[in-house]
């Protein structure tokens, strides 16, 4: 039932969608608006044997991108050129003004800048590496920080800042500017010598009245997460999770639940907050019903936004308790291979939309077992490079050559 392509324009689909909303209202009122915002239909599970098509042997290690030259403005130019020419980021959302400064702040925090293109191969197809934490292990994908180019993003949506995990991607900030403002607050809180300079720089990028005033975080005296939340510096997933932890540390699971609800309501479009809420409800509130509903919705969003690694994904599947891990993978795979020719010929579906949906399902399938197979010592991750050619073919077929070029570059 959940599979029926809710949010679509066809009357029968609308009826099914309304039925689903109605059904859902009786047990998960707070999640329905999230479903509505997710426009991609999701598969119904059916047994399907997934034995070929994907090169699961391509388990080569994550190759480190080449370190770019030291001058941050020329490095920023290289990134901006990549964003404009390869990632086809519209001029309106190109972070031309803030990127050089963002890069210099990252360097100050112990990051080295990396070139955007040479080794995107094993990273998530939409991830554009910017910098790497030099104190962290190079083979750990989470030591990288970068931007995300979402294929069907609205023209005016800023590029989010993200961190790759072993399989999925974690949201760091919805945009560069609010993260830079957070950096200024953090430097001030730590009493860094550079704080004054950073505050000035960040404020020069922000609109009148949006800037940070040196010393403000000390005046409020509530610590970093509460300051960032109360002053609405930005929507940062780790801050929402830190706020939940603060309540849990005091044994106040009710307030933790309220904070977690705020988290998934404000971080829309990403599955992680719902998976997190599901885990919290099951673990600390003993409410498996709400946990199940939240986990199910989390699994309807792009799976790479729901789990950064295989353990998180398995936990969410367990909490959803509707189908097995393998069933999820098989249904995603089956959907990704269905060309839906008849629907297209009858004009029910645009070729472009079908291609984008199939690509999305292929990526979901990667998260389930194509990408990670449980071996003797835990999951073995298949690098994203294993499906990039297939993704590119789908985009090309759907008339999105710029996406095809982007995922292959
Ligand atoms: C960089 O990595 C090290 C080691 O994992 C970690 O302790 C440190 O917090 C990281 N720095 C930043 C700015 O994320």
Short mmCIF file of N, CA, C and O and ligand atoms in Angstrom, two decimals, residues 109-111 133-137 163, ligand 1:
data_model
loop_
_atom_site.label_atom_id
_atom_site.label_comp_id
_atom_site.label_asym_id
_atom_site.label_seq_id
_atom_site.Cartn_x
_atom_site.Cartn_y
_atom_site.Cartn_z
N UNK A 109 41.04 25.01 10.75
CA UNK A 109 40.57 23.95 11.64
C UNK A 109 41.25 22.62 11.39
O UNK A 109 40.77 21.58 11.81
N UNK A 110 42.34 22.64 10.65
CA UNK A 110 43.10 21.41 10.45
C UNK A 110 42.67 20.59 9.25
O UNK A 110 42.93 19.39 9.19
N UNK A 111 41.98 21.23 8.33
CA UNK A 111 41.60 20.53 7.11
C UNK A 111 42.56 20.91 5.99
O UNK A 111 43.04 22.04 5.93
N UNK A 133 40.14 16.21 6.88
CA UNK A 133 40.70 16.40 8.22
C UNK A 133 42.03 15.65 8.29
O UNK A 133 42.04 14.42 8.25
N UNK A 134 43.12 16.39 8.43
CA UNK A 134 44.44 15.76 8.35
C UNK A 134 44.78 14.92 9.59
O UNK A 134 45.68 14.11 9.54
N UNK A 135 44.04 15.14 10.69
CA UNK A 135 44.33 14.31 11.88
C UNK A 135 43.63 12.97 11.82
O UNK A 135 43.90 12.09 12.64
N UNK A 136 42.70 12.83 10.91
CA UNK A 136 41.95 11.57 10.84
C UNK A 136 42.57 10.65 9.78
O UNK A 136 43.25 11.10 8.87
N UNK A 137 42.28 9.38 9.94
CA UNK A 137 42.79 8.36 9.02
C UNK A 137 42.30 8.61 7.60
O UNK A 137 41.11 8.79 7.36
N UNK A 163 29.06 15.15 5.04
CA UNK A 163 30.20 14.29 5.36
C UNK A 163 29.84 12.88 4.89
O UNK A 163 28.78 12.37 5.23
C1 LIG B 1 39.72 15.56 12.92
O1 LIG B 1 39.91 14.20 13.23
C2 LIG B 1 40.33 13.94 14.57
C3 LIG B 1 40.65 12.45 14.68
O2 LIG B 1 39.57 11.68 14.25
C4 LIG B 1 39.26 14.41 15.52
O3 LIG B 1 39.65 14.19 16.85
C5 LIG B 1 39.00 15.91 15.30
O4 LIG B 1 37.93 16.34 16.10
C6 LIG B 1 38.67 16.17 13.84
N1 LIG B 1 38.60 17.62 13.64
C7 LIG B 1 37.54 18.22 13.13
C8 LIG B 1 37.62 19.70 13.00
O5 LIG B 1 36.54 17.62 12.79
#
